[in-house]
Coordinates of C-alpha atoms and ligand atoms in Angstrom, one line a residue:
M91 CA -23.7 22.4 -23.7
M92 CA -20.6 23.4 -25.6
R93 CA -18.9 26.4 -24.1
P94 CA -16.5 28.8 -26.0
T95 CA -12.8 29.0 -25.3
S96 CA -12.2 31.8 -22.9
R97 CA -9.6 34.1 -24.6
R98 CA -9.4 36.2 -21.5
S99 CA -8.7 33.2 -19.3
F100 CA -6.0 32.0 -21.6
L101 CA -4.3 35.4 -21.8
Q102 CA -4.3 35.5 -18.0
F103 CA -2.7 32.0 -18.1
L104 CA 0.1 33.4 -20.3
G105 CA 0.2 36.6 -18.4
G106 CA 0.9 34.6 -15.2
A107 CA 4.4 34.0 -16.6
S108 CA 5.0 37.4 -18.1
A109 CA 5.5 39.1 -14.7
L110 CA 2.6 41.4 -15.3
S111 CA 0.1 40.1 -12.8
L112 CA 2.0 38.4 -10.0
T113 CA 3.2 39.0 -6.6
G114 CA 4.7 36.9 -3.8
P115 CA 7.9 35.1 -3.3
A116 CA 6.9 31.8 -4.9
C117 CA 5.8 33.5 -8.1
T118 CA 9.0 35.6 -8.2
S119 CA 11.2 32.6 -8.0
L120 CA 9.3 30.8 -10.7
L121 CA 9.4 33.8 -12.9
S122 CA 13.1 34.3 -12.5
H123 CA 13.5 30.7 -13.4
V124 CA 11.6 30.8 -16.6
K125 CA 12.3 34.3 -17.9
H126 CA 15.9 33.5 -18.9
K127 CA 14.9 30.3 -20.6
S128 CA 14.5 30.0 -24.4
F129 CA 12.1 27.2 -25.3
K130 CA 12.5 25.5 -28.6
A131 CA 9.5 24.7 -30.8
L132 CA 8.4 21.0 -30.6
R133 CA 7.2 19.1 -33.6
P134 CA 3.7 18.0 -32.5
L135 CA 2.6 14.4 -33.1
S136 CA -0.4 14.0 -35.4
P137 CA -3.3 11.9 -34.2
Q138 CA -2.6 8.2 -34.6
R139 CA -4.6 5.0 -34.8
Q140 CA -1.9 2.4 -34.1
D141 CA -1.5 -0.2 -31.4
K142 CA 1.6 1.4 -30.0
V143 CA 2.9 4.1 -27.8
I144 CA 4.1 6.7 -30.2
L145 CA 6.0 9.8 -29.0
A146 CA 6.8 13.2 -30.5
E147 CA 10.4 13.8 -31.5
G148 CA 12.9 14.1 -28.6
F149 CA 10.9 12.0 -26.2
E150 CA 11.8 8.5 -25.1
S151 CA 9.8 6.0 -23.1
E152 CA 10.5 2.8 -21.2
I153 CA 8.1 0.5 -19.4
L154 CA 8.6 0.7 -15.7
I155 CA 6.2 -2.1 -14.7
S156 CA 3.3 -4.1 -16.3
E157 CA 0.2 -5.7 -14.9
G158 CA 0.9 -8.9 -12.9
A159 CA 4.6 -8.2 -12.2
P160 CA 5.7 -9.8 -8.9
L161 CA 6.2 -7.4 -6.0
G162 CA 7.4 -10.0 -3.5
R163 CA 5.7 -11.9 -0.6
G164 CA 3.2 -13.2 -3.0
L165 CA 2.0 -9.7 -4.0
F166 CA 1.8 -8.6 -7.6
F167 CA 1.2 -5.3 -9.5
G168 CA -2.6 -4.8 -10.1
A169 CA -4.6 -4.1 -13.2
N170 CA -5.5 -0.9 -15.1
N171 CA -3.0 1.5 -13.5
D172 CA -4.1 5.1 -13.2
F173 CA -2.8 7.8 -10.8
T174 CA 0.9 7.7 -10.1
Q175 CA 2.6 9.6 -7.3
F176 CA 6.3 9.9 -6.7
V177 CA 7.3 10.0 -3.1
S178 CA 10.8 10.9 -2.0
R179 CA 12.2 9.0 1.0
K180 CA 14.4 10.4 3.8
N181 CA 17.9 8.8 4.2
S182 CA 17.4 6.5 1.3
D183 CA 18.6 6.2 -2.3
T184 CA 15.3 4.6 -3.1
A185 CA 12.0 6.4 -3.7
F186 CA 8.4 5.2 -3.9
L187 CA 6.0 5.3 -6.7
W188 CA 2.4 4.8 -5.7
V189 CA 0.2 3.6 -8.6
N190 CA -3.6 3.2 -8.4
N191 CA -5.0 0.0 -9.9
E192 CA -8.5 1.4 -10.7
Y193 CA -10.4 -1.6 -12.1
F194 CA -10.0 -4.7 -14.2
S195 CA -11.1 -6.3 -17.4
S196 CA -12.9 -9.5 -16.4
V197 CA -12.1 -11.0 -19.8
L198 CA -8.4 -10.4 -19.5
V199 CA -8.1 -11.1 -15.7
S200 CA -10.4 -14.1 -15.2
G201 CA -11.7 -15.0 -18.6
R202 CA -15.3 -14.1 -18.0
N203 CA -17.6 -11.5 -19.5
R204 CA -18.4 -8.8 -17.0
S205 CA -22.1 -9.7 -17.0
D206 CA -21.3 -13.4 -16.0
I207 CA -21.6 -14.4 -12.4
P208 CA -18.0 -15.0 -11.1
S209 CA -17.0 -18.2 -9.4
R210 CA -15.6 -17.7 -5.9
A211 CA -12.1 -18.3 -7.2
Q212 CA -12.6 -15.6 -9.9
Y213 CA -13.9 -13.2 -7.3
L214 CA -10.9 -13.7 -5.0
K215 CA -8.5 -13.3 -7.9
E216 CA -10.2 -10.2 -9.2
R217 CA -10.2 -8.5 -5.7
E218 CA -6.4 -8.7 -5.7
T219 CA -6.1 -6.8 -9.0
V220 CA -7.7 -3.6 -7.7
G221 CA -6.7 -0.9 -5.2
G222 CA -3.1 0.3 -5.5
S223 CA 0.5 -0.7 -5.6
L224 CA 3.5 0.8 -3.8
L225 CA 6.7 0.3 -5.9
T226 CA 10.2 0.8 -4.7
L227 CA 12.3 2.7 -7.3
Q228 CA 16.0 3.3 -7.6
K229 CA 18.0 5.2 -10.2
N230 CA 20.3 3.2 -12.4
A231 CA 23.8 4.2 -13.6
Q232 CA 22.3 6.2 -16.4
G233 CA 20.2 8.2 -14.0
K234 CA 16.9 6.6 -15.0
W235 CA 14.3 5.6 -12.4
K236 CA 13.7 1.8 -12.4
F237 CA 11.5 -0.5 -10.4
V238 CA 13.7 -2.6 -8.2
G239 CA 11.5 -5.8 -8.5
P240 CA 10.3 -7.9 -5.6
H241 CA 11.3 -6.0 -2.4
S242 CA 10.2 -6.0 1.2
D243 CA 9.2 -2.3 1.0
N244 CA 6.7 -2.9 -1.9
K245 CA 3.1 -2.9 -0.6
R246 CA -0.4 -3.4 -1.9
L247 CA -3.8 -2.1 -1.1
S248 CA -6.5 -4.4 -2.6
G249 CA -10.1 -5.4 -2.7
S250 CA -9.4 -7.6 0.4
S251 CA -7.5 -5.1 2.6
Q252 CA -9.2 -4.3 6.0
I253 CA -9.4 -0.5 6.2
P254 CA -10.6 1.5 9.2
F255 CA -13.0 4.4 8.9
T256 CA -12.3 7.8 10.6
A257 CA -15.9 7.5 12.1
P258 CA -18.2 4.5 12.3
I259 CA -20.7 3.8 9.5
A260 CA -23.9 2.2 10.8
G261 CA -21.9 0.8 13.7
E262 CA -19.1 -0.6 11.5
T263 CA -15.6 0.7 12.2
Y264 CA -13.8 -0.7 9.1
G265 CA -14.5 -1.9 5.6
I266 CA -13.1 -4.7 3.4
G267 CA -11.3 -3.5 0.3
S268 CA -10.7 -0.4 -1.8
F269 CA -11.5 -0.4 -5.5
G270 CA -12.3 2.1 -8.3
N271 CA -9.1 3.9 -7.3
C272 CA -8.9 6.5 -10.1
S273 CA -6.8 9.5 -9.4
G274 CA -5.6 10.8 -6.0
G275 CA -3.3 13.2 -4.3
L276 CA -0.4 13.7 -1.9
T277 CA -0.4 15.2 1.6
P278 CA 2.3 17.5 2.9
W279 CA 3.3 14.6 5.3
N280 CA 3.9 12.3 2.3
T281 CA 0.9 10.0 2.6
I282 CA -1.0 9.0 -0.5
L283 CA -4.7 9.9 -1.1
T284 CA -6.3 7.3 -3.4
C285 CA -9.8 7.9 -4.5
E286 CA -12.6 5.4 -4.8
E287 CA -14.5 6.4 -8.0
N288 CA -16.9 4.0 -9.7
Y289 CA -17.6 2.0 -6.6
E290 CA -21.2 1.0 -7.5
S291 CA -19.9 -1.6 -10.0
Y292 CA -18.6 -3.9 -7.3
Y293 CA -21.2 -4.2 -4.5
G294 CA -24.0 -1.9 -5.8
E295 CA -25.3 1.3 -4.3
W296 CA -27.1 1.9 -1.0
F297 CA -30.3 4.0 -0.9
P298 CA -32.3 5.1 2.2
T299 CA -35.8 3.7 2.8
K300 CA -38.6 4.9 5.1
D301 CA -38.1 2.0 7.5
G302 CA -34.5 3.2 8.1
Q303 CA -33.0 0.0 6.9
G304 CA -32.0 1.2 3.4
K305 CA -31.8 -1.0 0.2
I306 CA -29.0 -2.1 -2.0
V307 CA -29.5 -1.6 -5.8
P308 CA -27.1 -3.3 -8.3
D309 CA -25.2 -1.1 -10.8
K310 CA -26.4 -1.0 -14.4
Y311 CA -23.0 -2.5 -15.5
P312 CA -22.0 -4.7 -12.5
Y313 CA -19.1 -7.0 -11.8
N314 CA -21.5 -9.1 -9.8
W315 CA -19.2 -9.4 -6.8
S316 CA -22.2 -9.1 -4.5
K317 CA -23.4 -12.5 -5.8
I318 CA -20.4 -14.0 -3.9
S319 CA -20.1 -11.6 -1.0
A320 CA -22.8 -8.9 -0.2
L321 CA -20.8 -6.1 1.4
D322 CA -22.2 -2.7 2.4
P323 CA -21.9 -0.2 -0.5
R324 CA -21.7 2.6 2.1
H325 CA -18.1 1.4 2.8
Y326 CA -17.0 2.6 -0.6
G327 CA -16.8 5.9 -2.4
W328 CA -14.3 7.5 0.0
V329 CA -10.9 9.0 -0.2
V330 CA -8.4 6.6 1.4
E331 CA -5.2 7.8 3.0
F332 CA -2.3 5.4 2.7
D333 CA 1.0 5.7 4.5
P334 CA 3.8 4.4 2.2
E335 CA 6.3 3.8 5.0
T336 CA 4.0 1.9 7.4
G337 CA 1.3 0.5 4.9
N338 CA -1.4 1.8 7.3
S339 CA -4.6 3.2 5.6
K340 CA -7.9 4.7 6.6
K341 CA -11.0 5.9 4.8
L342 CA -11.5 9.7 5.3
L343 CA -15.2 10.3 5.9
G344 CA -14.9 14.0 6.2
L345 CA -14.3 14.4 2.4
G346 CA -17.7 12.8 1.7
R347 CA -18.8 9.8 -0.3
Y348 CA -19.2 10.0 -4.0
A349 CA -17.3 9.0 -7.2
H350 CA -14.1 10.8 -6.2
E351 CA -11.9 11.3 -9.1
C352 CA -9.0 12.9 -7.2
A353 CA -8.1 14.7 -4.0
K354 CA -5.8 17.7 -4.7
V355 CA -4.3 19.1 -1.5
V356 CA -3.4 22.8 -1.6
Q357 CA -1.4 24.6 1.0
T358 CA -2.7 28.1 1.7
K359 CA -0.8 31.3 2.4
N360 CA -1.8 31.1 6.1
N361 CA -0.5 27.5 6.6
K362 CA -3.9 25.9 6.2
L363 CA -4.8 23.0 3.9
V364 CA -7.7 22.7 1.4
V365 CA -8.5 19.5 -0.5
Y366 CA -10.4 19.8 -3.8
S367 CA -12.3 16.8 -5.3
G368 CA -14.9 16.2 -8.0
D369 CA -17.7 13.7 -8.4
D370 CA -16.9 12.2 -11.9
R371 CA -20.4 11.6 -13.1
D372 CA -22.6 13.5 -15.6
D373 CA -24.1 16.5 -13.9
H374 CA -22.4 16.1 -10.5
C375 CA -20.6 18.5 -8.2
L376 CA -17.2 19.9 -7.2
Y377 CA -16.3 20.0 -3.5
K378 CA -13.6 21.3 -1.2
F379 CA -12.7 20.2 2.3
I380 CA -11.1 22.5 4.8
P381 CA -9.5 20.3 7.5
D382 CA -9.5 21.5 11.1
R383 CA -5.8 21.0 11.4
P384 CA -2.8 21.5 9.1
D385 CA -1.5 18.0 9.8
S386 CA -4.5 15.8 9.5
L387 CA -7.5 15.2 7.2
D388 CA -9.5 13.3 9.8
T389 CA -11.9 16.1 10.6
G390 CA -12.9 19.3 8.9
E391 CA -15.7 21.1 7.0
L392 CA -16.9 20.0 3.6
F393 CA -18.3 22.5 1.0
V394 CA -19.9 22.1 -2.4
A395 CA -19.4 24.6 -5.3
N396 CA -22.3 26.7 -6.6
L397 CA -21.0 28.2 -9.8
E398 CA -24.0 30.5 -10.4
Q399 CA -23.5 32.3 -7.2
Q400 CA -19.7 31.7 -7.2
K401 CA -19.6 30.5 -3.7
W402 CA -18.8 27.4 -1.6
I403 CA -21.8 26.1 0.4
S404 CA -21.1 24.3 3.7
L405 CA -22.4 20.8 4.2
D406 CA -22.2 21.0 8.0
I407 CA -25.4 19.8 9.5
D408 CA -25.1 22.2 12.4
K409 CA -25.0 25.2 10.0
Q410 CA -27.7 24.0 7.6
P411 CA -31.3 23.6 8.9
L412 CA -32.2 21.8 5.6
L413 CA -29.6 19.1 6.3
K414 CA -30.8 18.9 9.9
K415 CA -34.3 18.2 8.6
N416 CA -33.3 15.5 6.1
F417 CA -30.4 13.6 7.7
K418 CA -29.8 11.8 10.9
D419 CA -26.3 13.2 11.7
Q420 CA -23.2 14.4 9.9
T421 CA -22.1 10.9 9.0
D422 CA -25.4 10.4 7.3
V423 CA -24.8 13.7 5.4
L424 CA -21.3 12.4 4.3
V425 CA -22.6 9.0 3.3
Q426 CA -25.3 10.6 1.2
C427 CA -23.1 13.5 0.1
R428 CA -24.6 13.8 -3.4
R429 CA -28.1 14.2 -2.0
A430 CA -27.0 16.8 0.6
A431 CA -25.0 18.7 -2.1
F432 CA -28.0 19.0 -4.5
L433 CA -30.4 19.9 -1.7
L434 CA -28.3 22.9 -0.9
G435 CA -27.7 24.1 -4.5
G436 CA -24.5 22.4 -5.6
T437 CA -24.0 23.0 -9.4
P438 CA -24.1 20.0 -11.7
L439 CA -21.0 19.8 -13.8
A440 CA -19.8 17.8 -16.8
R441 CA -17.9 15.0 -15.0
P442 CA -15.4 16.9 -12.9
E443 CA -12.2 14.8 -13.0
D444 CA -8.7 15.8 -12.2
I445 CA -7.9 19.0 -10.4
E446 CA -4.5 20.7 -10.3
Q447 CA -3.1 24.0 -9.0
D448 CA -1.3 26.4 -11.4
P449 CA 2.1 26.8 -9.7
I450 CA 2.3 30.4 -10.9
S451 CA -1.1 32.0 -10.5
K452 CA -2.3 29.5 -7.8
D453 CA -5.6 29.1 -9.6
I454 CA -7.4 25.8 -9.5
F455 CA -7.9 23.9 -12.8
I456 CA -10.6 21.3 -13.1
A457 CA -11.0 18.9 -16.1
L458 CA -14.6 18.6 -17.1
T459 CA -14.4 15.5 -19.3
N460 CA -17.7 15.6 -21.2
N461 CA -21.4 15.3 -20.8
K462 CA -22.7 13.3 -23.8
P463 CA -26.4 13.3 -22.8
K464 CA -26.3 17.1 -22.9
G465 CA -24.4 17.2 -26.2
D466 CA -21.1 18.2 -24.7
Y467 CA -18.8 15.7 -26.4
H468 CA -15.4 17.3 -25.9
G469 CA -15.5 18.7 -22.4
S470 CA -13.5 21.7 -21.1
I471 CA -11.1 22.8 -18.5
L472 CA -12.6 25.1 -15.8
K473 CA -10.6 27.6 -13.8
I474 CA -11.4 28.7 -10.3
S475 CA -9.8 31.8 -8.8
E476 CA -10.5 31.9 -5.1
A477 CA -11.2 35.3 -3.7
H478 CA -8.0 37.1 -2.7
N479 CA -6.1 34.0 -3.8
D480 CA -7.0 32.5 -0.4
H481 CA -8.0 28.9 -0.9
T482 CA -10.0 28.9 2.3
S483 CA -12.2 31.6 0.9
L484 CA -15.9 30.9 0.5
T485 CA -16.3 32.9 -2.7
F486 CA -14.5 32.6 -6.1
K487 CA -14.6 33.5 -9.7
S488 CA -14.8 30.7 -12.3
E489 CA -14.4 30.6 -16.1
V490 CA -13.7 28.2 -18.9
F491 CA -10.0 28.1 -19.4
R492 CA -10.2 26.0 -22.6
A493 CA -13.0 24.1 -24.3
G494 CA -12.2 20.8 -25.9
G495 CA -12.9 20.3 -29.6
E496 CA -11.1 20.1 -33.0
E497 CA -10.1 23.8 -32.8
S498 CA -8.4 23.4 -29.4
G499 CA -6.8 20.1 -30.4
F500 CA -8.0 17.8 -27.6
S501 CA -11.2 16.1 -26.5
S502 CA -12.5 14.8 -23.1
P503 CA -9.7 16.1 -20.8
D504 CA -9.1 13.8 -17.7
N505 CA -5.8 13.9 -15.9
M506 CA -3.6 17.0 -15.7
A507 CA -0.2 18.0 -14.3
F508 CA 1.7 21.3 -14.2
D509 CA 5.5 21.3 -14.5
Q510 CA 7.6 23.8 -12.6
N511 CA 7.5 26.2 -15.6
G512 CA 3.7 26.3 -15.5
N513 CA 3.2 24.3 -18.7
L514 CA -0.1 22.3 -18.5
W515 CA 0.1 18.6 -19.4
L516 CA -3.1 16.7 -19.9
T517 CA -4.3 13.3 -20.9
C518 CA -7.6 12.6 -22.6
D519 CA -10.3 10.0 -22.0
I520 CA -12.2 9.2 -25.2
S521 CA -13.9 6.0 -24.3
G522 CA -12.8 2.8 -26.1
S523 CA -16.2 2.3 -27.6
A524 CA -16.2 5.9 -29.1
M525 CA -12.6 6.2 -30.3
G526 CA -12.2 6.6 -34.0
K527 CA -16.0 7.2 -34.4
A528 CA -18.0 10.4 -34.8
P529 CA -17.5 12.9 -33.3
Y530 CA -14.0 11.7 -32.2
E531 CA -12.4 10.6 -35.5
A532 CA -10.1 13.7 -35.7
F533 CA -8.4 12.9 -32.4
G534 CA -7.2 9.3 -33.2
N535 CA -6.3 7.2 -30.2
N536 CA -6.2 8.9 -26.8
G537 CA -3.2 11.1 -26.2
L538 CA -0.9 13.1 -23.9
Y539 CA -0.8 16.8 -24.7
V540 CA 1.0 19.9 -23.4
I541 CA -0.1 23.5 -23.5
P542 CA 3.1 25.5 -23.2
R543 CA 3.0 28.6 -21.2
L544 CA 5.9 30.4 -22.8
G545 CA 8.0 30.1 -26.0
P546 CA 7.1 29.9 -29.7
Q547 CA 4.2 27.5 -29.1
A548 CA 2.7 29.2 -26.0
G549 CA -1.0 28.5 -25.7
K550 CA -1.1 25.9 -28.5
T551 CA -2.1 22.3 -27.7
I552 CA 0.8 20.1 -28.7
Q553 CA 0.3 16.3 -28.8
I554 CA 3.2 14.5 -27.2
A555 CA 2.2 10.9 -27.2
S556 CA -0.4 8.5 -28.6
A557 CA -1.7 5.5 -26.7
P558 CA -2.3 1.9 -28.0
N559 CA -5.7 0.6 -29.1
D560 CA -8.6 1.3 -26.7
A561 CA -6.1 2.7 -24.1
E562 CA -6.1 5.9 -22.2
F563 CA -3.0 7.6 -20.7
T564 CA -3.6 8.4 -17.1
G565 CA -1.8 9.6 -14.0
P566 CA 0.9 11.9 -15.3
C567 CA 3.4 12.7 -12.5
F568 CA 6.8 14.4 -12.7
S569 CA 9.9 13.3 -10.7
P570 CA 11.1 16.1 -8.3
D571 CA 13.8 17.1 -10.8
Y572 CA 11.3 17.2 -13.7
K573 CA 13.5 15.0 -15.9
T574 CA 11.1 12.1 -15.8
L575 CA 7.4 12.0 -16.5
F576 CA 5.7 8.9 -15.1
L577 CA 2.6 8.0 -17.1
S578 CA 0.1 5.1 -17.0
V579 CA -1.1 3.3 -20.1
Q580 CA -4.5 2.1 -18.9
H581 CA -6.8 -0.5 -20.4
P582 CA -5.2 -1.3 -23.8
G583 CA -7.5 -3.8 -25.5
E584 CA -10.5 -3.1 -23.2
M585 CA -12.9 -3.8 -26.0
S586 CA -11.7 -7.4 -26.2
R587 CA -14.5 -9.9 -25.7
K588 CA -14.4 -13.5 -24.5
G589 CA -13.5 -16.0 -27.2
Q590 CA -12.6 -13.3 -29.7
P591 CA -9.1 -11.9 -30.7
Y592 CA -7.7 -9.2 -28.5
T593 CA -8.2 -5.7 -29.8
S594 CA -4.7 -4.7 -28.6
H595 CA -1.5 -6.8 -28.0
W596 CA 0.4 -3.9 -26.5
P597 CA 3.2 -4.0 -25.2
H598 CA 4.5 -7.5 -26.3
G599 CA 2.8 -7.8 -29.7
S600 CA 0.6 -10.6 -31.1
P601 CA -0.4 -13.1 -29.9
H602 CA 0.1 -11.8 -26.3
K603 CA -2.7 -10.3 -24.3
P604 CA -2.6 -6.6 -23.6
L605 CA -1.1 -5.4 -20.3
S606 CA -1.7 -2.0 -18.6
S607 CA 1.7 -0.6 -17.8
V608 CA 3.5 2.4 -16.3
L609 CA 6.0 4.3 -18.5
T610 CA 8.8 6.6 -17.7
I611 CA 9.1 9.4 -20.3
T612 CA 12.4 11.3 -20.6
G613 CA 14.4 13.0 -23.3
P614 CA 15.7 16.4 -24.5
S615 CA 12.2 17.6 -25.6
L616 CA 10.8 16.9 -22.1
E617 CA 13.7 18.8 -20.5
N618 CA 13.3 21.7 -23.0
L619 CA 9.9 22.3 -21.5
T620 CA 10.3 21.3 -17.8
L621 CA 13.9 22.4 -16.8
Ligands
LIG969 FE1 -11.5 6.9 -13.5 FE2 -12.9 9.6 -13.8 O1 -11.8 8.4 -14.5
LIG970 CA1 -9.7 9.6 -14.5
LIG971 CA1 -11.1 8.4 -17.0

């Protein structure tokens, strides 16, 4: 269902920076920062259909790393990079950039169509392309962040990593591998949250049966890995916490099991944490997790959003008789989180993807990408204002911040990032098979956009970059000084088929095969908005 743009919501967004509606020290410092600034108008990029990264005037980009680059110790940078997260390091002139490696093109990685059964060698190779990569960065003499190349501090999480669970699953204490790592988050103690999204493609999905054994059903569009190694699908669909300094990781059961897009950690006024996450699937739910402690996500209470009643519903088996009747224990609830959520009235949404917090109003923004079976082709951005601006609150107000479409200038919003001035940056995910076709012709290739909060273009959608053929920009992340925007170029040429010409040759041009890569974006137009 197409929803209208909410003018009230947008005026509140602008009002957030006009000093009319804000209180609190954080807001005051942000406002004093932006109120003296004069933003210049940017010349927006028009939609493009070229096999290139094209940038608006005053922006520059360089490739930080491409798929397959060596990291050292036999490790290499994985495929289809998504979420990026900059992590500062104590007592070091280096920094880390975590990059999710969400999935892979079987044609480009191992020369097979996805529906083919892989050989064991192909399976083992493919497993190493997914998960995530930890890159060591250093600034060069010109002040630009660069990947240092093979280095003992670089690390990988992959489809073969042994990862413990925070509680046993059917007697198992660890699983093999992480994949489908789409977006993620950062904890206040500088560990990475990397989210397992489309996990069913790899080893299928587990469903309960009356005999208690359960059954495994293959995905509609499988990689067929289970033909080589039949691992338990219940081990996937979690949020994984990864420590960049030690390389230790664990799967956080408390946040539930579903197609996690991201895990946005928010610190509340009273020194508590809340983690927001969405289930990126048509007609699936939005969740929040309130950990028991402010320094660990190992245990806590999970809630699902009911938008009709504007409230968060607990998924704690000890508080919900309906869960007690239908599930064995809390781990069973978490493993079958979707079923528990719908049983208690979780609201189906149009593919909830990335979640960000407005640094000025503290509201929560959720990208609802689209819901094509329901005729919602362009998606929207939902805004949630927690009661009393307390993120542990169990009631909220929600409204559509901006609906996608030709009038608003973007379609199918996916990843978002706010800069320190409260400008909203977003990337869009029109699928490779739909790009350039009705009803998406007007948008061209996927893009990066900004909705400025102040200045002559406040509230307009300004296109900043256009992606190569079939690709999607993902994982926008600012450096702490806001002079660099890290941005993934994911799946250029994903429509390529075995034995046929590549549909993209980015970044090295014909006849080379396309390579997903991470960009650094800098330049005076970026600084005009972010500093
Ligand atoms: Fe991997 Fe929801 O995008
Ligand atoms: Ca995404
Ligand atoms: Ca996506």
